[in-house]
mmCIF file of C-alpha atoms in Angstrom:
data_model
loop_
_atom_site.group_PDB
_atom_site.id
_atom_site.type_symbol
_atom_site.label_atom_id
_atom_site.label_comp_id
_atom_site.label_asym_id
_atom_site.label_seq_id
_atom_site.Cartn_x
_atom_site.Cartn_y
_atom_site.Cartn_z
ATOM 1 C CA MET A 1 -70.216 42.791 57.702
ATOM 2 C CA HIS A 2 -72.810 45.014 59.252
ATOM 3 C CA ALA A 3 -73.334 45.122 63.157
ATOM 4 C CA GLU A 4 -76.960 44.281 65.005
ATOM 5 C CA SER A 5 -78.343 44.738 67.731
ATOM 6 C CA ASP A 6 -79.850 42.023 70.062
ATOM 7 C CA ASP A 7 -82.986 42.529 72.119
ATOM 8 C CA ARG A 8 -80.962 44.099 74.958
ATOM 9 C CA GLY A 9 -80.085 47.018 72.898
ATOM 10 C CA ARG A 10 -76.352 46.129 72.506
ATOM 11 C CA THR A 11 -74.547 46.027 69.452
ATOM 12 C CA VAL A 12 -73.978 42.808 68.397
ATOM 13 C CA VAL A 13 -70.439 41.985 65.641
ATOM 14 C CA PRO A 14 -70.569 38.899 64.324
ATOM 15 C CA THR A 15 -67.830 37.488 64.091
ATOM 16 C CA VAL A 16 -66.221 34.661 61.509
ATOM 17 C CA VAL A 17 -66.073 31.551 62.146
ATOM 18 C CA GLU A 18 -63.321 30.099 60.099
ATOM 19 C CA PRO A 19 -63.610 26.072 59.398
ATOM 20 C CA VAL A 20 -62.176 23.090 61.246
ATOM 21 C CA PRO A 21 -59.950 21.135 59.812
ATOM 22 C CA GLU A 22 -60.962 17.626 59.275
ATOM 23 C CA ARG A 23 -59.262 14.932 62.102
ATOM 24 C CA GLY A 24 -55.430 14.256 61.110
ATOM 25 C CA THR A 25 -55.088 17.343 58.696
ATOM 26 C CA ALA A 26 -54.279 20.330 60.501
ATOM 27 C CA GLU A 27 -51.352 21.807 59.691
ATOM 28 C CA ARG A 28 -48.345 21.797 62.183
ATOM 29 C CA GLU A 29 -46.584 25.273 62.927
ATOM 30 C CA LEU A 30 -42.985 25.875 60.450
ATOM 31 C CA GLY A 31 -39.880 25.767 62.075
ATOM 32 C CA SER A 32 -37.816 24.022 64.172
ATOM 33 C CA ARG A 33 -38.893 20.905 66.267
ATOM 34 C CA ALA A 34 -35.659 20.676 68.319
ATOM 35 C CA PRO A 35 -35.684 20.445 71.997
ATOM 36 C CA ASN A 36 -36.386 23.529 74.200
ATOM 37 C CA PHE A 37 -32.998 22.842 75.588
ATOM 38 C CA ILE A 38 -31.532 23.008 72.400
ATOM 39 C CA LYS A 39 -33.061 25.404 70.908
ATOM 40 C CA ALA A 40 -31.613 27.714 74.494
ATOM 41 C CA SER A 41 -28.146 27.854 73.199
ATOM 42 C CA ARG A 42 -27.266 29.776 69.618
ATOM 43 C CA MET A 43 -24.387 27.203 69.030
ATOM 44 C CA LEU A 44 -25.998 23.696 70.118
ATOM 45 C CA HIS A 45 -28.812 24.715 67.801
ATOM 46 C CA LEU A 46 -26.959 25.840 65.057
ATOM 47 C CA SER A 47 -25.107 22.533 65.397
ATOM 48 C CA TRP A 48 -28.257 20.761 65.848
ATOM 49 C CA GLN A 49 -28.999 22.156 62.187
ATOM 50 C CA VAL A 50 -26.113 20.904 60.907
ATOM 51 C CA GLY A 51 -26.207 17.286 62.126
ATOM 52 C CA VAL A 52 -30.244 17.052 60.730
ATOM 53 C CA PHE A 53 -28.609 18.765 57.433
ATOM 54 C CA VAL A 54 -25.731 16.078 57.337
ATOM 55 C CA VAL A 55 -28.140 13.219 58.754
ATOM 56 C CA GLY A 56 -30.921 14.355 55.576
ATOM 57 C CA LEU A 57 -28.129 15.047 53.142
ATOM 58 C CA ALA A 58 -27.240 11.290 53.590
ATOM 59 C CA VAL A 59 -30.471 9.447 53.509
ATOM 60 C CA VAL A 60 -31.972 11.781 49.987
ATOM 61 C CA GLY A 61 -28.367 10.940 48.516
ATOM 62 C CA ALA A 62 -28.864 7.195 49.198
ATOM 63 C CA GLY A 63 -32.503 7.562 47.729
ATOM 64 C CA ILE A 64 -31.066 9.283 44.653
ATOM 65 C CA VAL A 65 -28.537 6.676 44.109
ATOM 66 C CA MET A 66 -31.569 3.638 44.316
ATOM 67 C CA LEU A 67 -33.738 5.480 42.132
ATOM 68 C CA PRO A 68 -31.709 3.173 39.090
ATOM 69 C CA LEU A 69 -30.519 0.869 41.111
ATOM 70 C CA PRO A 70 -32.523 -2.162 43.335
ATOM 71 C CA GLY A 71 -35.093 -0.062 46.443
ATOM 72 C CA PRO A 72 -37.148 2.174 47.122
ATOM 73 C CA GLY A 73 -35.789 5.608 45.916
ATOM 74 C CA TRP A 74 -38.578 7.842 46.062
ATOM 75 C CA LEU A 75 -39.672 6.558 49.639
ATOM 76 C CA VAL A 76 -36.024 7.018 50.852
ATOM 77 C CA ILE A 77 -36.156 10.769 49.348
ATOM 78 C CA PHE A 78 -39.170 11.694 50.840
ATOM 79 C CA GLY A 79 -38.051 10.293 54.339
ATOM 80 C CA GLY A 80 -34.808 12.580 53.825
ATOM 81 C CA MET A 81 -37.076 15.561 53.313
ATOM 82 C CA ALA A 82 -38.915 14.619 56.530
ATOM 83 C CA ILE A 83 -35.915 14.810 58.449
ATOM 84 C CA TRP A 84 -34.716 17.662 56.852
ATOM 85 C CA ALA A 85 -38.706 18.740 57.883
ATOM 86 C CA THR A 86 -38.040 18.708 61.556
ATOM 87 C CA GLU A 87 -35.813 21.496 61.624
ATOM 88 C CA PHE A 88 -35.667 23.739 57.799
ATOM 89 C CA VAL A 89 -39.195 25.534 56.849
ATOM 90 C CA TRP A 90 -38.060 25.576 53.574
ATOM 91 C CA ALA A 91 -37.985 21.306 53.778
ATOM 92 C CA GLN A 92 -41.957 21.554 55.363
ATOM 93 C CA LEU A 93 -43.248 23.524 52.883
ATOM 94 C CA VAL A 94 -41.840 21.240 50.389
ATOM 95 C CA LEU A 95 -43.393 18.408 52.105
ATOM 96 C CA ARG A 96 -46.439 20.309 52.373
ATOM 97 C CA TRP A 97 -46.653 20.485 49.111
ATOM 98 C CA THR A 98 -45.877 17.247 47.845
ATOM 99 C CA ARG A 99 -48.461 15.906 50.395
ATOM 100 C CA HIS A 100 -51.174 17.862 48.608
ATOM 101 C CA LYS A 101 -50.397 17.252 45.332
ATOM 102 C CA VAL A 102 -50.327 12.831 46.825
ATOM 103 C CA THR A 103 -53.641 13.642 47.955
ATOM 104 C CA GLN A 104 -55.080 15.351 44.882
ATOM 105 C CA ALA A 105 -53.862 12.241 43.013
ATOM 106 C CA ALA A 106 -55.487 10.116 45.291
ATOM 107 C CA HIS A 107 -58.833 11.607 45.156
ATOM 108 C CA LYS A 108 -58.995 12.136 41.334
ATOM 109 C CA ALA A 109 -57.859 8.278 40.989
ATOM 110 C CA LEU A 110 -60.804 7.095 43.222
ATOM 111 C CA ASP A 111 -63.521 9.172 40.684
ATOM 112 C CA PRO A 112 -65.662 6.399 39.152
ATOM 113 C CA ARG A 113 -64.222 7.949 35.807
ATOM 114 C CA VAL A 114 -61.462 7.806 36.421
ATOM 115 C CA ARG A 115 -61.045 4.463 37.936
ATOM 116 C CA ARG A 116 -63.439 2.658 34.824
ATOM 117 C CA ARG A 117 -60.966 4.364 32.280
ATOM 118 C CA ASN A 118 -58.248 2.992 33.943
ATOM 119 C CA ILE A 119 -59.499 -0.617 34.052
ATOM 120 C CA ILE A 120 -60.488 -0.166 30.115
ATOM 121 C CA LEU A 121 -57.031 0.737 29.776
ATOM 122 C CA THR A 122 -55.069 -1.539 31.702
ATOM 123 C CA THR A 123 -57.708 -4.488 29.892
ATOM 124 C CA VAL A 124 -57.080 -3.544 26.533
ATOM 125 C CA GLY A 125 -53.080 -3.137 27.453
ATOM 126 C CA LEU A 126 -53.409 -6.529 28.513
ATOM 127 C CA VAL A 127 -55.362 -8.097 25.567
ATOM 128 C CA MET A 128 -52.687 -6.417 23.529
ATOM 129 C CA ILE A 129 -49.814 -8.664 25.037
ATOM 130 C CA ALA A 130 -51.973 -11.729 25.520
ATOM 131 C CA VAL A 131 -52.625 -11.237 21.300
ATOM 132 C CA LEU A 132 -48.653 -10.845 20.676
ATOM 133 C CA VAL A 133 -47.184 -13.810 23.150
ATOM 134 C CA TRP A 134 -50.339 -15.956 21.439
ATOM 135 C CA ILE A 135 -48.865 -14.750 18.185
ATOM 136 C CA TYR A 136 -44.934 -15.151 18.986
ATOM 137 C CA LEU A 137 -45.890 -19.052 19.965
ATOM 138 C CA TRP A 138 -47.958 -19.554 16.726
ATOM 139 C CA LYS A 139 -44.819 -18.237 14.784
ATOM 140 C CA PHE A 140 -41.901 -19.721 16.965
ATOM 141 C CA GLY A 141 -43.655 -21.879 19.034
ATOM 142 C CA LEU A 142 -41.964 -22.314 22.868
ATOM 143 C CA VAL A 143 -38.616 -22.871 22.832
ATOM 144 C CA VAL A 144 -36.800 -22.404 25.819
ATOM 145 C CA PRO A 145 -32.929 -20.749 26.042
ATOM 146 C CA TRP A 146 -31.526 -24.066 27.321
ATOM 147 C CA LYS A 147 -32.393 -25.699 24.689
ATOM 148 C CA ILE A 148 -31.841 -23.599 21.817
ATOM 149 C CA ASP A 149 -29.915 -25.553 18.983
ATOM 150 C CA GLN A 150 -26.270 -23.617 17.591
#
């Protein structure tokens, strides 16, 4: 950077203007979001962190159980991570990375070429399934399971 002088003979040092983040995309500070009266006492803050960890662990554990069972497993796991992120920097960084990747995938999915490809692949897949169902029905007919002769 070079300094320039204005008409009054003063040296003007240009400032670096950082881009303003879009609305709603500002990054929050890393660190504990516990109330100040809890942060004031070391023992109380440590107890708070243990409680947040246990509650987050229970929610993440429930999400892991829901992965093979019916239920919103991944949503519950990310909810547990959000609970951990209220207190732990590592969880905040994981959530930032995840949010960044999800945003990238959403932008990529909105690309017209990708959407066109996905629509074509979906249409081809549905046509193939329809043809296979038609062949099955043509060859075997419609036989409901409760009327099969044994």
